[in-house]
Short mmCIF file of N, CA and C and ligand atoms in Angstrom, two decimals:
data_model
loop_
_atom_site.label_atom_id
_atom_site.label_comp_id
_atom_site.label_asym_id
_atom_site.label_seq_id
_atom_site.Cartn_x
_atom_site.Cartn_y
_atom_site.Cartn_z
N MET A 1 115.16 71.30 75.93
CA MET A 1 113.78 71.63 76.33
C MET A 1 113.83 72.60 77.51
N ALA A 2 113.35 73.81 77.26
CA ALA A 2 113.38 74.82 78.33
C ALA A 2 112.49 74.41 79.49
N ARG A 3 112.93 74.71 80.68
CA ARG A 3 112.20 74.30 81.87
C ARG A 3 111.65 75.51 82.60
N PRO A 4 110.50 75.34 83.25
CA PRO A 4 109.97 76.43 84.06
C PRO A 4 110.78 76.55 85.35
N ALA A 5 110.71 77.71 85.96
CA ALA A 5 111.45 77.95 87.20
C ALA A 5 110.61 78.79 88.16
N ILE A 6 110.99 78.67 89.42
CA ILE A 6 110.53 79.63 90.42
C ILE A 6 111.74 80.47 90.78
N LEU A 7 111.64 81.77 90.56
CA LEU A 7 112.70 82.69 90.95
C LEU A 7 112.28 83.35 92.26
N PHE A 8 113.14 83.23 93.25
CA PHE A 8 112.83 83.76 94.57
C PHE A 8 113.68 84.97 94.89
N ASP A 9 113.06 85.97 95.47
CA ASP A 9 113.82 86.96 96.21
C ASP A 9 114.43 86.25 97.43
N ARG A 10 115.50 86.78 97.98
CA ARG A 10 116.13 86.14 99.14
C ARG A 10 115.62 86.73 100.47
N ASP A 11 116.02 87.97 100.74
CA ASP A 11 115.76 88.56 102.06
C ASP A 11 114.31 89.01 102.19
N GLY A 12 113.63 88.50 103.21
CA GLY A 12 112.22 88.84 103.40
C GLY A 12 111.28 87.91 102.67
N THR A 13 111.86 86.92 101.95
CA THR A 13 111.05 85.96 101.20
C THR A 13 111.41 84.53 101.61
N LEU A 14 112.67 84.13 101.38
CA LEU A 14 113.11 82.80 101.81
C LEU A 14 113.61 82.83 103.25
N ILE A 15 114.33 83.91 103.58
CA ILE A 15 114.86 84.07 104.94
C ILE A 15 114.46 85.43 105.48
N GLU A 16 114.49 85.54 106.79
CA GLU A 16 114.13 86.81 107.41
C GLU A 16 115.14 87.88 107.03
N ASP A 17 114.66 89.11 106.98
CA ASP A 17 115.47 90.24 106.54
C ASP A 17 115.78 91.16 107.71
N PRO A 18 116.98 90.99 108.32
CA PRO A 18 117.34 91.87 109.43
C PRO A 18 117.93 93.20 108.94
N GLY A 19 118.10 93.33 107.62
CA GLY A 19 118.73 94.52 107.05
C GLY A 19 120.21 94.26 106.83
N TYR A 20 120.63 94.24 105.58
CA TYR A 20 122.04 94.04 105.21
C TYR A 20 122.63 92.81 105.89
N LEU A 21 121.93 91.72 105.79
CA LEU A 21 122.41 90.45 106.34
C LEU A 21 123.76 90.11 105.73
N SER A 22 124.75 89.79 106.58
CA SER A 22 126.10 89.59 106.07
C SER A 22 126.82 88.39 106.65
N ARG A 23 126.23 87.71 107.63
CA ARG A 23 126.92 86.59 108.27
C ARG A 23 126.03 85.35 108.28
N PRO A 24 126.64 84.18 108.06
CA PRO A 24 125.85 82.94 108.00
C PRO A 24 124.97 82.72 109.23
N GLU A 25 125.47 83.10 110.41
CA GLU A 25 124.70 82.84 111.63
C GLU A 25 123.46 83.72 111.73
N GLN A 26 123.33 84.70 110.84
CA GLN A 26 122.12 85.53 110.84
C GLN A 26 120.97 84.89 110.05
N VAL A 27 121.25 83.79 109.38
CA VAL A 27 120.22 83.20 108.50
C VAL A 27 119.12 82.55 109.34
N THR A 28 117.90 83.01 109.14
CA THR A 28 116.72 82.40 109.75
C THR A 28 115.70 82.17 108.65
N TRP A 29 115.43 80.89 108.39
CA TRP A 29 114.51 80.56 107.31
C TRP A 29 113.07 80.90 107.70
N MET A 30 112.32 81.39 106.73
CA MET A 30 110.89 81.61 106.95
C MET A 30 110.20 80.26 107.13
N ASP A 31 109.15 80.24 107.94
CA ASP A 31 108.41 78.99 108.17
C ASP A 31 107.90 78.44 106.84
N GLY A 32 108.06 77.13 106.67
CA GLY A 32 107.47 76.47 105.51
C GLY A 32 108.29 76.55 104.25
N THR A 33 109.44 77.22 104.31
CA THR A 33 110.23 77.41 103.09
C THR A 33 110.69 76.08 102.49
N PHE A 34 111.23 75.20 103.33
CA PHE A 34 111.76 73.94 102.79
C PHE A 34 110.64 73.12 102.16
N ASP A 35 109.50 73.09 102.83
CA ASP A 35 108.36 72.32 102.30
C ASP A 35 107.93 72.88 100.94
N ALA A 36 107.85 74.20 100.85
CA ALA A 36 107.44 74.82 99.59
C ALA A 36 108.45 74.51 98.49
N LEU A 37 109.73 74.62 98.79
CA LEU A 37 110.75 74.36 97.77
C LEU A 37 110.72 72.90 97.32
N ARG A 38 110.51 71.99 98.25
CA ARG A 38 110.40 70.57 97.86
C ARG A 38 109.21 70.35 96.92
N GLN A 39 108.09 71.04 97.21
CA GLN A 39 106.91 70.89 96.34
C GLN A 39 107.20 71.40 94.93
N PHE A 40 107.85 72.56 94.85
CA PHE A 40 108.16 73.12 93.53
C PHE A 40 109.11 72.20 92.77
N ALA A 41 110.13 71.70 93.45
CA ALA A 41 111.11 70.83 92.78
C ALA A 41 110.42 69.55 92.28
N ALA A 42 109.54 69.01 93.10
CA ALA A 42 108.85 67.78 92.72
C ALA A 42 107.96 68.00 91.50
N ALA A 43 107.48 69.22 91.34
CA ALA A 43 106.62 69.55 90.20
C ALA A 43 107.43 69.92 88.95
N GLY A 44 108.77 69.86 89.05
CA GLY A 44 109.60 70.06 87.87
C GLY A 44 110.16 71.45 87.66
N TYR A 45 109.99 72.31 88.67
CA TYR A 45 110.52 73.67 88.54
C TYR A 45 111.99 73.72 88.96
N ARG A 46 112.77 74.46 88.19
CA ARG A 46 114.10 74.84 88.67
C ARG A 46 113.92 75.91 89.74
N LEU A 47 114.89 76.01 90.65
CA LEU A 47 114.79 76.93 91.79
C LEU A 47 116.00 77.85 91.78
N LEU A 48 115.74 79.16 91.68
CA LEU A 48 116.84 80.12 91.66
C LEU A 48 116.52 81.32 92.54
N ILE A 49 117.57 81.96 93.01
CA ILE A 49 117.43 83.18 93.81
C ILE A 49 117.94 84.36 92.99
N ILE A 50 117.16 85.44 93.02
CA ILE A 50 117.56 86.70 92.38
C ILE A 50 117.54 87.75 93.49
N THR A 51 118.72 88.28 93.86
CA THR A 51 118.76 89.12 95.06
C THR A 51 119.54 90.41 94.86
N ASN A 52 118.99 91.50 95.36
CA ASN A 52 119.71 92.78 95.40
C ASN A 52 120.57 92.81 96.66
N GLN A 53 121.86 93.00 96.50
CA GLN A 53 122.77 93.05 97.65
C GLN A 53 123.57 94.35 97.63
N SER A 54 122.85 95.45 97.81
CA SER A 54 123.51 96.76 97.74
C SER A 54 124.47 96.99 98.91
N GLY A 55 124.38 96.15 99.95
CA GLY A 55 125.34 96.25 101.05
C GLY A 55 126.77 96.10 100.57
N ILE A 56 126.97 95.36 99.46
CA ILE A 56 128.31 95.22 98.89
C ILE A 56 128.76 96.56 98.31
N GLY A 57 127.90 97.15 97.50
CA GLY A 57 128.24 98.44 96.90
C GLY A 57 128.39 99.56 97.92
N ARG A 58 127.69 99.40 99.03
CA ARG A 58 127.79 100.40 100.11
C ARG A 58 129.00 100.16 101.02
N GLY A 59 129.72 99.05 100.77
CA GLY A 59 130.90 98.75 101.57
C GLY A 59 130.60 98.17 102.94
N LEU A 60 129.37 97.68 103.14
CA LEU A 60 128.98 97.15 104.45
C LEU A 60 129.45 95.71 104.63
N TYR A 61 129.57 94.99 103.53
CA TYR A 61 130.11 93.63 103.57
C TYR A 61 130.66 93.31 102.20
N SER A 62 131.41 92.20 102.12
CA SER A 62 132.14 91.89 100.88
C SER A 62 131.46 90.77 100.09
N GLU A 63 131.95 90.57 98.88
CA GLU A 63 131.49 89.43 98.08
C GLU A 63 131.78 88.12 98.82
N ASP A 64 132.93 88.05 99.50
CA ASP A 64 133.27 86.83 100.25
C ASP A 64 132.29 86.60 101.41
N ASP A 65 131.91 87.69 102.08
CA ASP A 65 130.91 87.56 103.16
C ASP A 65 129.62 86.96 102.59
N MET A 66 129.19 87.52 101.46
CA MET A 66 127.95 87.03 100.85
C MET A 66 128.10 85.57 100.43
N ALA A 67 129.26 85.22 99.90
CA ALA A 67 129.48 83.83 99.48
C ALA A 67 129.35 82.88 100.67
N ARG A 68 129.80 83.31 101.84
CA ARG A 68 129.67 82.46 103.04
C ARG A 68 128.19 82.31 103.42
N VAL A 69 127.43 83.37 103.29
CA VAL A 69 125.98 83.28 103.56
C VAL A 69 125.34 82.31 102.57
N HIS A 70 125.73 82.41 101.30
CA HIS A 70 125.12 81.55 100.29
C HIS A 70 125.55 80.10 100.46
N ALA A 71 126.75 79.86 100.96
CA ALA A 71 127.17 78.49 101.26
C ALA A 71 126.30 77.91 102.36
N ARG A 72 125.97 78.74 103.36
CA ARG A 72 125.06 78.28 104.43
C ARG A 72 123.68 77.95 103.84
N LEU A 73 123.19 78.81 102.96
CA LEU A 73 121.87 78.56 102.36
C LEU A 73 121.87 77.22 101.62
N ARG A 74 122.90 77.00 100.79
CA ARG A 74 122.96 75.76 100.02
C ARG A 74 123.11 74.55 100.94
N ASP A 75 123.88 74.70 101.99
CA ASP A 75 124.08 73.62 102.94
C ASP A 75 122.77 73.24 103.63
N ASP A 76 122.07 74.26 104.12
CA ASP A 76 120.78 74.01 104.78
C ASP A 76 119.79 73.36 103.82
N LEU A 77 119.78 73.84 102.58
CA LEU A 77 118.84 73.31 101.60
C LEU A 77 119.18 71.87 101.24
N THR A 78 120.46 71.59 101.10
CA THR A 78 120.87 70.21 100.80
C THR A 78 120.40 69.27 101.90
N LYS A 79 120.57 69.70 103.17
CA LYS A 79 120.11 68.87 104.29
C LYS A 79 118.60 68.68 104.26
N ALA A 80 117.90 69.67 103.70
CA ALA A 80 116.44 69.58 103.61
C ALA A 80 115.99 68.86 102.34
N GLY A 81 116.96 68.39 101.54
CA GLY A 81 116.61 67.64 100.34
C GLY A 81 116.27 68.49 99.15
N VAL A 82 116.76 69.73 99.15
CA VAL A 82 116.43 70.66 98.07
C VAL A 82 117.73 71.10 97.37
N THR A 83 117.73 71.05 96.05
CA THR A 83 118.87 71.55 95.28
C THR A 83 118.52 72.90 94.67
N LEU A 84 119.36 73.87 94.95
CA LEU A 84 119.19 75.19 94.38
C LEU A 84 119.95 75.25 93.07
N ASP A 85 119.30 75.72 92.00
CA ASP A 85 119.95 75.73 90.69
C ASP A 85 120.86 76.93 90.49
N GLY A 86 120.61 78.02 91.21
CA GLY A 86 121.48 79.17 91.03
C GLY A 86 121.12 80.32 91.93
N ILE A 87 122.12 81.15 92.21
CA ILE A 87 121.90 82.38 92.97
C ILE A 87 122.53 83.52 92.18
N TYR A 88 121.74 84.51 91.86
CA TYR A 88 122.21 85.68 91.11
C TYR A 88 122.04 86.92 91.98
N HIS A 89 123.10 87.73 92.06
CA HIS A 89 123.00 88.92 92.91
C HIS A 89 123.47 90.17 92.18
N CYS A 90 122.85 91.27 92.55
CA CYS A 90 123.31 92.59 92.12
C CYS A 90 124.04 93.23 93.29
N PRO A 91 125.33 93.61 93.10
CA PRO A 91 126.10 94.19 94.20
C PRO A 91 126.02 95.71 94.26
N HIS A 92 125.25 96.30 93.36
CA HIS A 92 125.30 97.75 93.19
C HIS A 92 124.33 98.50 94.10
N THR A 93 124.57 99.79 94.24
CA THR A 93 123.62 100.66 94.95
C THR A 93 122.65 101.23 93.90
N PRO A 94 121.52 101.75 94.37
CA PRO A 94 120.59 102.35 93.40
C PRO A 94 121.25 103.47 92.59
N GLU A 95 122.17 104.18 93.21
CA GLU A 95 122.81 105.31 92.53
C GLU A 95 123.76 104.87 91.42
N ASP A 96 124.14 103.60 91.42
CA ASP A 96 125.07 103.12 90.39
C ASP A 96 124.42 103.06 89.01
N GLY A 97 123.08 102.99 88.97
CA GLY A 97 122.40 102.98 87.68
C GLY A 97 122.70 101.74 86.85
N CYS A 98 122.87 100.59 87.50
CA CYS A 98 123.16 99.35 86.77
C CYS A 98 121.88 98.80 86.14
N ALA A 99 122.04 97.72 85.37
CA ALA A 99 120.88 97.07 84.75
C ALA A 99 120.48 95.80 85.48
N CYS A 100 121.21 95.48 86.57
CA CYS A 100 120.95 94.19 87.21
C CYS A 100 120.15 94.31 88.51
N ARG A 101 120.01 95.52 89.04
CA ARG A 101 119.27 95.67 90.29
C ARG A 101 117.77 95.62 90.01
N LYS A 102 117.05 94.70 90.70
CA LYS A 102 115.59 94.70 90.56
C LYS A 102 115.05 96.07 90.93
N PRO A 103 114.12 96.67 90.21
CA PRO A 103 113.23 96.04 89.24
C PRO A 103 113.77 95.87 87.83
N ASP A 104 115.05 96.14 87.58
CA ASP A 104 115.59 95.82 86.26
C ASP A 104 115.76 94.30 86.13
N ILE A 105 115.90 93.85 84.89
CA ILE A 105 115.72 92.41 84.66
C ILE A 105 116.96 91.69 84.14
N ALA A 106 118.13 92.35 84.17
CA ALA A 106 119.33 91.70 83.59
C ALA A 106 119.65 90.39 84.29
N LEU A 107 119.47 90.30 85.60
CA LEU A 107 119.80 89.04 86.29
C LEU A 107 118.83 87.93 85.91
N ILE A 108 117.57 88.29 85.74
CA ILE A 108 116.59 87.28 85.32
C ILE A 108 116.92 86.79 83.91
N ALA A 109 117.29 87.72 83.03
CA ALA A 109 117.66 87.33 81.66
C ALA A 109 118.89 86.44 81.66
N GLN A 110 119.85 86.76 82.49
CA GLN A 110 121.07 85.94 82.59
C GLN A 110 120.73 84.54 83.10
N ALA A 111 119.92 84.49 84.14
CA ALA A 111 119.51 83.19 84.70
C ALA A 111 118.77 82.36 83.65
N ALA A 112 117.90 83.02 82.90
CA ALA A 112 117.12 82.32 81.89
C ALA A 112 118.02 81.74 80.81
N ALA A 113 119.03 82.51 80.40
CA ALA A 113 119.96 82.05 79.36
C ALA A 113 120.83 80.91 79.88
N GLU A 114 121.33 81.04 81.10
CA GLU A 114 122.28 80.05 81.62
C GLU A 114 121.60 78.74 82.03
N HIS A 115 120.32 78.82 82.35
CA HIS A 115 119.61 77.61 82.81
C HIS A 115 118.50 77.17 81.85
N ASP A 116 118.46 77.77 80.65
CA ASP A 116 117.47 77.40 79.64
C ASP A 116 116.06 77.39 80.24
N LEU A 117 115.68 78.55 80.79
CA LEU A 117 114.38 78.65 81.47
C LEU A 117 113.29 79.09 80.50
N ASP A 118 112.12 78.54 80.68
CA ASP A 118 110.93 78.96 79.96
C ASP A 118 110.22 80.00 80.84
N LEU A 119 110.51 81.27 80.59
CA LEU A 119 110.01 82.31 81.49
C LEU A 119 108.48 82.42 81.45
N GLY A 120 107.89 82.07 80.31
CA GLY A 120 106.43 82.15 80.21
C GLY A 120 105.71 81.15 81.11
N ARG A 121 106.43 80.12 81.54
CA ARG A 121 105.85 79.14 82.47
C ARG A 121 106.46 79.28 83.87
N SER A 122 107.16 80.39 84.10
CA SER A 122 107.88 80.57 85.36
C SER A 122 107.23 81.64 86.23
N TRP A 123 107.64 81.65 87.48
CA TRP A 123 107.08 82.58 88.46
C TRP A 123 108.19 83.27 89.23
N MET A 124 107.94 84.53 89.59
CA MET A 124 108.81 85.26 90.52
C MET A 124 108.04 85.41 91.82
N ILE A 125 108.69 85.07 92.94
CA ILE A 125 108.08 85.23 94.25
C ILE A 125 108.93 86.17 95.08
N GLY A 126 108.30 87.22 95.60
CA GLY A 126 109.05 88.16 96.43
C GLY A 126 108.13 88.95 97.32
N ASP A 127 108.74 89.66 98.27
CA ASP A 127 107.94 90.46 99.20
C ASP A 127 107.85 91.92 98.77
N LYS A 128 108.75 92.36 97.92
CA LYS A 128 108.81 93.79 97.61
C LYS A 128 108.24 94.09 96.22
N CYS A 129 107.79 95.33 96.07
CA CYS A 129 107.24 95.75 94.77
C CYS A 129 108.30 95.62 93.67
N SER A 130 109.56 95.83 94.00
CA SER A 130 110.61 95.71 92.97
C SER A 130 110.73 94.27 92.46
N ASP A 131 110.42 93.29 93.31
CA ASP A 131 110.42 91.89 92.86
C ASP A 131 109.30 91.65 91.86
N ILE A 132 108.14 92.19 92.18
CA ILE A 132 106.97 92.00 91.32
C ILE A 132 107.18 92.71 89.98
N ALA A 133 107.70 93.92 90.04
CA ALA A 133 107.93 94.68 88.81
C ALA A 133 108.96 93.99 87.92
N ALA A 134 110.03 93.47 88.53
CA ALA A 134 111.05 92.77 87.74
C ALA A 134 110.47 91.52 87.10
N GLY A 135 109.74 90.75 87.88
CA GLY A 135 109.17 89.52 87.35
C GLY A 135 108.24 89.80 86.18
N GLN A 136 107.38 90.79 86.35
CA GLN A 136 106.43 91.08 85.27
C GLN A 136 107.14 91.62 84.04
N ALA A 137 108.15 92.46 84.25
CA ALA A 137 108.88 93.02 83.10
C ALA A 137 109.60 91.93 82.31
N ALA A 138 109.97 90.86 83.01
CA ALA A 138 110.69 89.76 82.35
C ALA A 138 109.74 88.71 81.78
N GLY A 139 108.43 88.92 81.96
CA GLY A 139 107.46 88.01 81.35
C GLY A 139 107.05 86.84 82.23
N LEU A 140 107.36 86.94 83.53
CA LEU A 140 106.95 85.89 84.46
C LEU A 140 105.63 86.29 85.12
N ARG A 141 104.95 85.28 85.63
CA ARG A 141 103.87 85.58 86.57
C ARG A 141 104.47 85.79 87.96
N THR A 142 103.72 86.45 88.84
CA THR A 142 104.32 86.88 90.11
C THR A 142 103.41 86.57 91.28
N VAL A 143 104.05 86.25 92.40
CA VAL A 143 103.34 86.10 93.67
C VAL A 143 104.04 86.97 94.70
N GLN A 144 103.26 87.78 95.39
CA GLN A 144 103.82 88.58 96.47
C GLN A 144 103.51 87.91 97.80
N VAL A 145 104.58 87.66 98.58
CA VAL A 145 104.40 87.08 99.91
C VAL A 145 104.77 88.10 100.97
N TYR A 146 104.09 88.07 102.06
CA TYR A 146 104.41 88.85 103.27
C TYR A 146 104.53 90.33 103.00
N GLY A 147 104.10 90.80 101.82
CA GLY A 147 104.74 92.03 101.35
C GLY A 147 104.03 93.34 101.51
N GLN A 148 104.72 94.34 101.02
CA GLN A 148 104.21 95.69 100.89
C GLN A 148 102.89 95.65 100.10
N ALA A 149 101.95 96.45 100.51
CA ALA A 149 100.69 96.53 99.77
C ALA A 149 100.82 97.55 98.63
N ASN A 150 99.83 97.52 97.75
CA ASN A 150 99.69 98.57 96.73
C ASN A 150 100.87 98.71 95.79
N CYS A 151 101.39 97.60 95.34
CA CYS A 151 102.45 97.66 94.34
C CYS A 151 101.85 98.02 92.97
N THR A 152 102.61 98.77 92.19
CA THR A 152 102.29 99.02 90.80
C THR A 152 103.49 98.60 89.97
N PRO A 153 103.38 97.61 89.10
CA PRO A 153 102.18 96.82 88.83
C PRO A 153 101.83 95.91 90.00
N ALA A 154 100.55 95.50 90.05
CA ALA A 154 100.10 94.58 91.10
C ALA A 154 100.57 93.17 90.77
N PRO A 155 100.82 92.35 91.80
CA PRO A 155 101.19 90.95 91.55
C PRO A 155 100.01 90.18 90.98
N ASP A 156 100.30 89.07 90.32
CA ASP A 156 99.22 88.20 89.83
C ASP A 156 98.49 87.56 91.00
N LEU A 157 99.24 87.18 92.02
CA LEU A 157 98.66 86.53 93.19
C LEU A 157 99.34 87.07 94.44
N ARG A 158 98.63 86.97 95.56
CA ARG A 158 99.23 87.31 96.86
C ARG A 158 99.11 86.10 97.76
N SER A 159 100.07 85.92 98.67
CA SER A 159 99.96 84.84 99.63
C SER A 159 100.59 85.25 100.95
N ALA A 160 100.14 84.57 102.00
CA ALA A 160 100.61 84.90 103.34
C ALA A 160 101.86 84.12 103.73
N SER A 161 102.22 83.14 102.91
CA SER A 161 103.41 82.33 103.21
C SER A 161 103.87 81.65 101.94
N LEU A 162 105.07 81.08 101.99
CA LEU A 162 105.57 80.35 100.83
C LEU A 162 104.79 79.06 100.59
N THR A 163 104.33 78.44 101.66
CA THR A 163 103.54 77.22 101.45
C THR A 163 102.22 77.57 100.77
N ASP A 164 101.63 78.69 101.15
CA ASP A 164 100.42 79.13 100.44
C ASP A 164 100.74 79.44 98.98
N ALA A 165 101.89 80.06 98.74
CA ALA A 165 102.29 80.37 97.36
C ALA A 165 102.44 79.09 96.55
N ALA A 166 103.01 78.06 97.17
CA ALA A 166 103.16 76.77 96.46
C ALA A 166 101.81 76.20 96.10
N THR A 167 100.88 76.26 97.05
CA THR A 167 99.54 75.75 96.78
C THR A 167 98.90 76.50 95.62
N LEU A 168 99.02 77.83 95.61
CA LEU A 168 98.43 78.65 94.56
C LEU A 168 99.06 78.35 93.20
N ILE A 169 100.37 78.30 93.17
CA ILE A 169 101.07 78.12 91.88
C ILE A 169 100.83 76.73 91.33
N LEU A 170 100.85 75.73 92.18
CA LEU A 170 100.76 74.36 91.68
C LEU A 170 99.37 74.01 91.21
N LYS A 171 98.38 74.84 91.54
CA LYS A 171 97.06 74.60 90.97
C LYS A 171 96.68 75.67 89.95
N ALA A 172 97.58 76.63 89.69
CA ALA A 172 97.26 77.71 88.74
C ALA A 172 97.36 77.22 87.30
ZN1 ZN B 201 123.45 95.78 89.65
#
């Protein structure tokens, strides 16, 4: 039985985005993130991260550096009572022309196949227009948080925080 999911952008959505974040000690969670994730999990959604990490392709940090950051994320979430189902990343630069960098949808398709996700009942949440475009192209509904205005395509919903996004999605 396919399950719905919430797919999150990482930087600027779940955690603050200092630009090319590469070390665990740089992780600062956005206010309300743990509460929002607990609400989604309780409602039966799988929780996954879909993130562009072009800093790897640019040589600014390594896959191992990123793995240490993701270990911190999972550790913090476990302490907060939240289980993350998966983290998918694109290591490429825009110039690489890959199919996995948002707004392309290869990572979403991979996540859907590996976790048996029902994308028609799933949501993408992100701050950037590329998150919204990827989510819509993959057949998800979308919520833009904290984000850039005037995205094309426009998000289905906008919210000022993840807790607001949870409230909107859970009654949608
Ligand atoms: Zn890629």
